[in-house]
Coordinates of C-alpha atoms in Angstrom, one line a residue:
Chain Q
D1 CA -7.9 2.7 17.9
T2 CA -4.8 3.3 17.6
G3 CA -4.0 2.8 13.9
V4 CA -3.9 5.4 10.9
S5 CA -7.4 7.4 10.7
Q6 CA -8.7 9.1 7.8
N7 CA -11.6 11.4 7.0
P8 CA -13.5 11.8 5.7
R9 CA -14.5 7.9 4.5
H10 CA -16.4 9.4 1.2
K11 CA -16.8 12.1 -0.5
I12 CA -19.3 13.1 -3.2
T13 CA -18.2 16.5 -5.2
K14 CA -19.4 17.8 -8.1
R15 CA -16.7 18.7 -11.3
G16 CA -14.7 21.4 -10.5
Q17 CA -14.7 21.6 -6.9
N18 CA -11.6 21.7 -4.2
V19 CA -11.4 19.2 -1.8
T20 CA -9.2 18.4 1.1
F21 CA -8.6 14.4 3.2
R22 CA -7.4 14.0 6.2
C23 CA -4.9 11.3 7.6
D24 CA -3.9 10.8 10.9
P25 CA -1.0 8.3 11.2
I26 CA 0.1 6.0 13.9
S27 CA 1.0 8.2 17.1
E28 CA 4.8 7.4 17.0
H29 CA 5.4 7.1 13.2
N30 CA 7.4 9.7 11.1
R31 CA 7.1 8.6 8.0
L32 CA 3.6 9.7 6.1
Y33 CA 2.9 8.4 2.5
W34 CA -0.4 8.6 0.1
Y35 CA -1.5 6.4 -2.8
R36 CA -4.5 6.5 -4.3
Q37 CA -6.2 3.4 -5.8
T38 CA -8.7 3.0 -8.5
L39 CA -11.3 -0.1 -9.1
G40 CA -9.7 -3.3 -9.6
Q41 CA -5.9 -2.1 -9.4
G42 CA -3.1 -1.4 -6.6
P43 CA -2.4 1.3 -4.9
E44 CA -0.4 3.8 -6.6
F45 CA 1.9 5.9 -4.7
L46 CA 1.5 10.0 -4.6
T47 CA 3.6 10.7 -2.5
Y48 CA 5.7 10.8 1.1
F49 CA 7.0 12.8 4.2
Q50 CA 9.4 12.0 6.7
N51 CA 8.8 14.0 9.1
E52 CA 7.1 17.2 8.1
A53 CA 9.3 17.5 4.8
Q54 CA 7.9 16.0 1.5
L55 CA 10.8 13.9 0.2
E56 CA 9.2 12.7 -2.9
K57 CA 6.3 13.3 -5.4
S58 CA 5.2 11.2 -8.1
R59 CA 4.6 12.4 -11.5
L60 CA 0.6 11.4 -10.7
L61 CA 0.8 13.6 -8.1
S62 CA -0.7 16.8 -10.6
D63 CA -0.4 20.6 -9.9
R64 CA -4.0 20.5 -9.0
F65 CA -2.6 18.1 -5.9
S66 CA -0.8 19.6 -2.9
A67 CA -0.2 17.2 0.6
E68 CA 1.1 18.7 3.9
R69 CA 1.9 17.5 6.8
P70 CA 2.9 20.8 8.7
K71 CA 3.7 19.5 12.3
G72 CA 5.0 16.1 11.4
S73 CA 1.6 14.8 12.6
F74 CA -1.3 14.5 10.7
S75 CA -1.4 15.8 6.8
T76 CA -4.0 16.5 4.8
L77 CA -4.3 15.8 0.1
E78 CA -5.9 18.6 -1.3
I79 CA -7.3 18.4 -4.7
Q80 CA -7.9 21.1 -6.4
R81 CA -10.8 21.9 -9.6
T82 CA -12.0 18.0 -9.3
E83 CA -12.1 16.1 -12.5
Q84 CA -13.9 12.9 -12.9
G85 CA -10.6 11.2 -13.3
D86 CA -9.9 11.8 -9.8
S87 CA -12.8 9.1 -8.5
A88 CA -10.2 6.9 -6.4
M89 CA -9.3 5.9 -3.5
Y90 CA -7.3 7.6 -1.6
L91 CA -5.2 5.8 1.0
C92 CA -2.6 7.2 3.7
A93 CA -0.2 4.5 5.3
S94 CA 2.5 5.2 8.2
S95 CA 5.4 3.5 9.3
L96 CA 8.8 4.1 11.3
G97 CA 11.6 5.0 10.0
G98 CA 15.3 5.6 10.5
G99 CA 17.1 9.1 9.9
W100 CA 19.3 9.7 7.0
G101 CA 21.7 7.6 5.3
G102 CA 21.5 5.1 7.7
R103 CA 19.5 1.7 7.5
S104 CA 15.5 2.0 9.2
T105 CA 14.2 -0.8 11.3
P106 CA 11.9 -2.1 11.4
P107 CA 12.3 -2.3 7.5
N108 CA 9.0 0.2 5.8
E109 CA 6.6 -1.5 7.2
Q110 CA 3.4 0.6 6.0
Y111 CA 0.5 0.0 7.7
F112 CA -2.5 1.4 5.7
G113 CA -5.6 3.8 6.9
P114 CA -9.3 2.9 6.3
G115 CA -9.1 5.1 3.1
T116 CA -11.1 8.0 1.6
R117 CA -13.7 7.2 -1.2
L118 CA -13.9 10.4 -3.4
T119 CA -16.7 10.2 -6.1
V120 CA -16.4 13.1 -8.7
T121 CA -20.1 13.5 -10.6
Chain K
G1 CA 11.3 2.2 -11.9
E2 CA 10.1 -0.9 -10.4
N3 CA 7.5 -3.3 -11.9
V4 CA 5.8 -5.7 -10.4
E5 CA 3.4 -8.2 -11.9
Q6 CA 1.1 -10.2 -10.6
H7 CA -0.5 -13.8 -10.9
P8 CA -3.1 -15.1 -11.3
S9 CA -5.9 -12.7 -11.4
T10 CA -8.2 -14.5 -10.0
L11 CA -8.2 -18.1 -7.5
S12 CA -11.0 -20.0 -6.0
V13 CA -10.1 -22.9 -3.8
Q14 CA -12.2 -25.4 -2.0
E15 CA -11.5 -24.6 1.9
G16 CA -9.2 -26.8 3.1
D17 CA -6.6 -27.0 0.0
S18 CA -3.6 -24.1 -0.3
A19 CA -3.5 -21.3 -2.7
V20 CA 0.0 -19.9 -3.9
I21 CA 0.2 -16.3 -5.3
K22 CA 3.0 -15.7 -7.7
C23 CA 4.8 -12.0 -8.1
T24 CA 8.0 -11.2 -10.2
Y25 CA 9.7 -7.6 -9.9
S26 CA 12.0 -5.8 -12.0
D27 CA 14.5 -4.0 -10.2
S28 CA 17.0 -5.7 -8.9
A29 CA 17.7 -3.1 -5.8
S30 CA 14.4 -3.7 -4.2
N31 CA 14.7 -5.8 -0.9
Y32 CA 12.0 -5.3 1.0
F33 CA 8.6 -7.2 -0.6
P34 CA 5.2 -6.9 1.9
W35 CA 2.1 -9.1 1.3
Y36 CA -1.1 -7.5 1.8
K37 CA -5.0 -8.5 2.8
Q38 CA -7.4 -6.3 1.4
E39 CA -11.1 -6.6 2.3
L40 CA -14.3 -4.9 0.7
G41 CA -14.5 -1.2 1.3
K42 CA -11.4 -1.2 3.5
G43 CA -7.5 -0.5 3.6
P44 CA -4.9 -3.3 3.0
Q45 CA -3.4 -5.0 6.1
L46 CA -0.3 -5.8 6.1
I47 CA 0.1 -9.4 6.7
I48 CA 3.5 -10.8 6.2
D49 CA 6.5 -9.0 4.8
I50 CA 10.0 -10.7 3.5
R51 CA 13.8 -8.8 3.3
S52 CA 15.7 -9.9 0.5
N53 CA 18.4 -11.8 2.7
V54 CA 16.1 -14.5 3.9
G55 CA 14.3 -16.6 1.3
E56 CA 11.5 -18.2 3.4
K57 CA 9.2 -16.9 6.5
K58 CA 6.4 -18.6 7.8
D59 CA 4.1 -17.2 10.3
Q60 CA 1.0 -20.0 10.7
R61 CA -1.0 -20.8 8.1
I62 CA 1.0 -18.4 5.7
A63 CA 4.7 -18.3 4.4
V64 CA 6.3 -16.2 1.7
T65 CA 9.3 -17.5 -0.6
L66 CA 11.7 -15.3 -2.4
N67 CA 13.9 -16.2 -5.3
K68 CA 16.2 -13.0 -5.5
T69 CA 18.2 -14.7 -9.0
A70 CA 14.8 -14.9 -10.6
K71 CA 13.4 -11.8 -9.4
H72 CA 10.0 -13.6 -7.6
F73 CA 8.4 -14.0 -4.8
S74 CA 5.4 -15.7 -3.4
L75 CA 2.1 -16.1 -1.0
H76 CA 1.2 -19.8 -0.1
I77 CA -2.2 -19.8 2.1
T78 CA -2.1 -23.5 3.7
E79 CA -5.8 -25.2 4.8
T80 CA -7.7 -21.8 3.5
Q81 CA -10.6 -21.0 4.7
P82 CA -13.7 -18.5 4.0
E83 CA -12.5 -15.9 6.4
D84 CA -9.5 -16.0 3.6
S85 CA -11.5 -14.4 1.1
A86 CA -10.1 -10.9 0.2
V87 CA -7.7 -9.1 -2.4
Y88 CA -4.1 -9.7 -1.9
F89 CA -1.8 -7.6 -2.8
C90 CA 2.2 -8.2 -3.0
A91 CA 4.9 -5.1 -3.4
A92 CA 8.3 -4.4 -3.6
S93 CA 10.3 -1.6 -2.3
L94 CA 14.0 0.1 -1.1
A95 CA 13.7 -1.1 2.8
Y96 CA 16.9 0.5 3.2
S97 CA 17.5 3.9 1.1
G98 CA 19.8 6.7 1.6
A99 CA 18.1 8.5 -1.0
G100 CA 15.2 8.3 0.6
S101 CA 12.5 6.2 -2.0
Y102 CA 10.5 3.8 0.3
Q103 CA 7.6 3.5 -1.8
L104 CA 5.8 0.5 -2.4
T105 CA 4.8 -0.5 -5.6
F106 CA 2.0 -2.9 -5.9
G107 CA 1.0 -6.0 -8.0
K108 CA -2.5 -5.7 -9.8
G109 CA -3.6 -7.6 -7.1
T110 CA -5.3 -11.9 -6.7
K111 CA -9.2 -12.3 -5.8
L112 CA -8.9 -15.1 -3.5
S113 CA -12.5 -17.3 -3.4
V114 CA -12.1 -19.7 -0.5
I115 CA -15.4 -21.8 -0.9
P116 CA -17.1 -23.5 1.9

């Protein structure tokens, strides 16, 4: 399977614990995105990487959240001191894009992984 | 920032009938509009997309139309089948952006039920 993969698929943790999720994008994709989805809502953007550079962060990404993509391949999302409000599906997506200042081809087609469902008790 | 509204929130149709889902967006700079299908326990699956330089795009039983002036776009599914039952999301973004903002802004979703 050459799609986006995420691990673990499910995580149950106690409030106050730290958790880390991993995303492996489609191999040739240079852009990687993290989104959060709560029940009955559409995904909400958290952050975006182009290669190893984190280029954009949403205000939803509090200082308890940190994301990395150290070698421009897989990415990790860590949540420190989890709260019950962090319970959600965390989705990763990847896309293929051009460089700065030019038109990207194809236009921002983002392919999502299966998600990691986090439950904070 | 961008705001995307999606209607209806739920839609039930008889097998074989057509289904239409509508979205509006607020940022006139948005120029890329994908549609995703999400089944229970799975991530969103890209099913069709349209760019702002095109008014309509078709792929077998699904089609998307875009009205840039009115800032709305729609998904049309013809000859619906039970396997079309899922939650559908529209989204908007900047496909080409020197500032590097490629985030997708999603609607809240439409739960489509196709009754056999």
